[in-house]
Amino acid sequence: MREARKVKAKNTIPLLCAALLMTTACSDQSDDLTRGYTIPENFCGTEIDPREFEPILPPGEELTTEGEVREMCDSLTSSMHHCTVFVDGKRAFSLDSSPTDQAESVSGYVSEKGLILDIDNPEFTRSGEHGVTTWPSLAIGFSRCAESQFNDSGIGFALEASETLGINDAALLAESLASYMEGRIAQIDPQSCTFT
């Protein structure tokens, strides 16, 4: 009987060691998934709600942006804006706003920009003040201009996430873009676009 117990004890030790190694490996992985940077309150000069972007930002040590709010020659804030967000030097996502000549909806904006998307079968549609439609790794919003000295019909907004982020929840992209839209709409000069 003693011999049998010794054999069991010998088999248990390697199992305990393996369990310890797995626990250590798991804890190392969770440590790697921390965010060492603070999410800013603006991206490239446009105010955003950091809480709406937290779910789509990857772990890392440093967040940087590239882009700025453009001003036209008469100091009006342009409706055009491009901002790329990087984490540890890798592109996380880009944000854009641009005017349209004829579009009056997301589908019109997609068509006018020549984007190839299945407009009839999006992954998610967010209704409300800032409507947004999403496809894999892409969210597009649109706001109409009631008046524009440049005869713009509206402003299109886009958030394109890096596919490496693996964002599977389309609603998260929609909420992030809606936050960006709110910031841009507050910035754009009424002479460029008076929003409906």
Coordinates of C-alpha atoms in Angstrom, one line a residue:
M1 CA 0.0 0.0 0.0
R2 CA 2.9 2.3 0.8
E3 CA 4.4 1.7 -2.6
A4 CA 1.1 2.7 -4.3
R5 CA 1.0 5.9 -2.3
K6 CA 4.5 6.8 -3.3
V7 CA 3.7 6.4 -7.0
K8 CA 0.6 8.7 -6.6
A9 CA 2.7 11.3 -5.0
K10 CA 5.3 11.1 -7.7
N11 CA 2.6 11.6 -10.4
T12 CA 1.1 14.5 -8.5
I13 CA 4.3 16.6 -8.3
P14 CA 4.6 17.1 -12.1
L15 CA 0.9 18.0 -12.3
L16 CA 1.3 20.6 -9.6
C17 CA 4.3 22.1 -11.4
A18 CA 2.4 22.2 -14.7
A19 CA -0.5 23.9 -13.0
L20 CA 1.8 26.5 -11.5
L21 CA 3.4 27.2 -14.8
M22 CA 0.0 27.7 -16.5
T23 CA -1.1 30.1 -13.7
T24 CA 2.1 32.1 -14.2
A25 CA 1.7 32.2 -17.9
C26 CA -1.9 33.3 -17.6
S27 CA -1.0 36.1 -15.1
D28 CA 1.7 37.2 -17.5
Q29 CA -0.8 37.4 -20.3
S30 CA -3.2 39.5 -18.3
D31 CA -0.4 41.9 -17.4
D32 CA 0.3 42.3 -21.1
L33 CA -3.2 43.5 -21.7
T34 CA -3.0 46.6 -19.6
R35 CA -3.4 50.1 -20.9
G36 CA -0.4 52.3 -19.8
Y37 CA -1.8 55.5 -21.4
T38 CA -4.7 57.8 -20.6
I39 CA -7.3 58.2 -23.2
P40 CA -7.3 61.9 -24.2
E41 CA -10.4 64.1 -24.2
N42 CA -9.8 65.1 -27.9
F43 CA -8.4 63.5 -31.0
C44 CA -6.4 65.8 -33.2
G45 CA -8.2 68.9 -31.8
T46 CA -11.8 67.4 -31.8
E47 CA -13.4 66.8 -28.4
I48 CA -14.6 63.2 -27.8
D49 CA -15.9 61.3 -24.8
P50 CA -13.1 59.0 -23.7
R51 CA -15.6 56.5 -22.3
E52 CA -17.0 55.9 -25.7
F53 CA -13.6 55.1 -27.2
E54 CA -12.3 52.9 -24.3
P55 CA -13.8 49.7 -25.6
I56 CA -12.2 50.0 -29.0
L57 CA -8.7 51.1 -27.9
P58 CA -6.1 48.3 -27.6
P59 CA -3.7 47.8 -24.7
G60 CA -0.3 49.5 -24.9
E61 CA 2.0 52.1 -23.4
E62 CA 1.6 55.1 -25.6
L63 CA -1.2 56.7 -27.6
T64 CA -0.3 59.3 -30.3
T65 CA -2.3 61.0 -33.0
E66 CA -1.6 62.4 -36.4
G67 CA -3.8 65.2 -37.9
E68 CA -5.4 68.5 -37.0
V69 CA -8.4 70.7 -37.3
R70 CA -8.1 72.7 -40.5
E71 CA -9.0 76.3 -40.9
M72 CA -9.9 77.9 -44.2
C73 CA -8.4 81.2 -45.3
D74 CA -11.2 83.2 -43.7
S75 CA -10.5 81.4 -40.3
L76 CA -13.7 79.4 -40.6
T77 CA -13.3 75.9 -39.2
S78 CA -13.3 73.5 -42.1
S79 CA -15.7 70.6 -42.3
M80 CA -12.8 68.4 -43.5
H81 CA -10.8 66.6 -40.8
H82 CA -8.6 63.5 -40.7
C83 CA -7.1 62.0 -37.6
T84 CA -5.2 58.8 -37.2
V85 CA -4.8 57.2 -33.7
F86 CA -1.8 55.1 -33.0
V87 CA -1.0 52.9 -30.0
D88 CA 2.7 52.0 -29.6
G89 CA 3.3 53.1 -33.1
K90 CA 0.6 50.9 -34.7
R91 CA -2.5 52.3 -36.3
A92 CA -5.6 51.7 -34.1
F93 CA -8.1 53.6 -36.2
S94 CA -8.7 56.7 -38.2
L95 CA -11.5 59.3 -38.0
D96 CA -12.7 61.5 -40.9
S97 CA -15.2 64.1 -41.7
S98 CA -15.8 65.5 -45.2
P99 CA -18.5 67.5 -47.0
T100 CA -20.7 66.1 -49.7
D101 CA -22.3 67.8 -52.7
Q102 CA -25.5 65.8 -53.2
A103 CA -25.7 63.1 -50.5
E104 CA -28.6 63.3 -48.0
S105 CA -28.0 60.1 -46.1
V106 CA -25.4 57.5 -45.2
S107 CA -26.3 55.5 -48.4
G108 CA -25.9 58.7 -50.5
Y109 CA -22.6 59.4 -48.9
V110 CA -21.3 55.9 -49.5
S111 CA -22.4 56.2 -53.1
E112 CA -20.9 59.7 -53.6
K113 CA -17.5 58.6 -52.2
G114 CA -17.4 55.5 -54.3
L115 CA -17.2 53.1 -51.4
I116 CA -18.0 49.4 -52.0
L117 CA -20.3 48.4 -49.2
D118 CA -23.4 46.3 -48.9
I119 CA -25.6 49.2 -47.9
D120 CA -28.7 47.0 -47.6
N121 CA -27.1 44.6 -45.1
P122 CA -25.1 46.5 -42.5
E123 CA -24.0 44.9 -39.3
F124 CA -25.6 47.5 -37.1
T125 CA -27.6 50.7 -37.4
R126 CA -27.7 53.3 -34.7
S127 CA -30.6 55.7 -34.8
G128 CA -31.1 58.9 -32.9
E129 CA -29.6 62.4 -33.2
H130 CA -26.4 61.0 -34.8
G131 CA -27.4 58.0 -36.9
V132 CA -24.5 55.6 -37.7
T133 CA -24.3 52.5 -39.9
T134 CA -21.6 50.0 -39.4
W135 CA -19.9 47.2 -41.3
P136 CA -16.8 45.1 -40.2
S137 CA -14.2 47.5 -38.9
L138 CA -16.0 50.5 -40.4
A139 CA -18.7 53.0 -39.1
I140 CA -20.2 55.8 -41.2
G141 CA -22.4 58.6 -40.1
F142 CA -24.1 61.5 -41.9
S143 CA -25.6 64.9 -40.9
R144 CA -27.4 67.1 -43.4
C145 CA -26.8 70.8 -43.8
A146 CA -29.8 73.1 -43.7
E147 CA -27.6 75.9 -45.1
S148 CA -24.1 76.1 -46.4
Q149 CA -22.2 78.9 -48.2
F150 CA -20.4 76.2 -50.1
N151 CA -23.6 74.5 -51.2
D152 CA -22.7 71.3 -49.2
S153 CA -25.6 68.9 -48.8
G154 CA -24.2 67.5 -45.6
I155 CA -21.1 66.1 -43.8
G156 CA -20.1 62.5 -43.8
F157 CA -18.2 61.0 -40.9
A158 CA -16.2 57.8 -40.7
L159 CA -14.3 55.6 -38.2
E160 CA -12.2 52.9 -39.8
A161 CA -10.6 50.5 -37.3
S162 CA -7.6 48.4 -37.9
E163 CA -8.6 44.8 -38.6
T164 CA -6.0 43.6 -36.2
L165 CA -8.1 45.1 -33.3
G166 CA -10.6 42.3 -33.9
I167 CA -13.6 44.4 -32.9
N168 CA -16.6 42.1 -33.1
D169 CA -19.2 44.4 -31.6
A170 CA -20.4 46.8 -34.3
A171 CA -22.4 48.8 -31.7
L172 CA -19.1 49.9 -30.1
L173 CA -17.9 51.4 -33.3
A174 CA -21.2 53.2 -33.7
E175 CA -21.0 54.8 -30.2
S176 CA -17.4 55.8 -30.8
L177 CA -18.2 57.5 -34.1
A178 CA -21.3 59.2 -32.6
S179 CA -19.0 60.8 -30.0
Y180 CA -16.6 62.0 -32.7
M181 CA -19.6 63.4 -34.7
E182 CA -20.8 65.3 -31.8
G183 CA -17.4 66.9 -31.3
R184 CA -17.0 67.8 -35.0
I185 CA -20.5 69.2 -35.4
A186 CA -19.8 71.5 -32.4
Q187 CA -16.6 72.7 -34.2
I188 CA -17.7 73.2 -37.8
D189 CA -18.5 76.8 -38.5
P190 CA -22.3 77.4 -39.3
Q191 CA -21.3 79.2 -42.5
S192 CA -19.7 75.9 -43.7
C193 CA -22.7 73.9 -42.5
T194 CA -25.7 74.7 -40.4
F195 CA -26.9 71.3 -39.3
T196 CA -30.5 70.3 -39.4

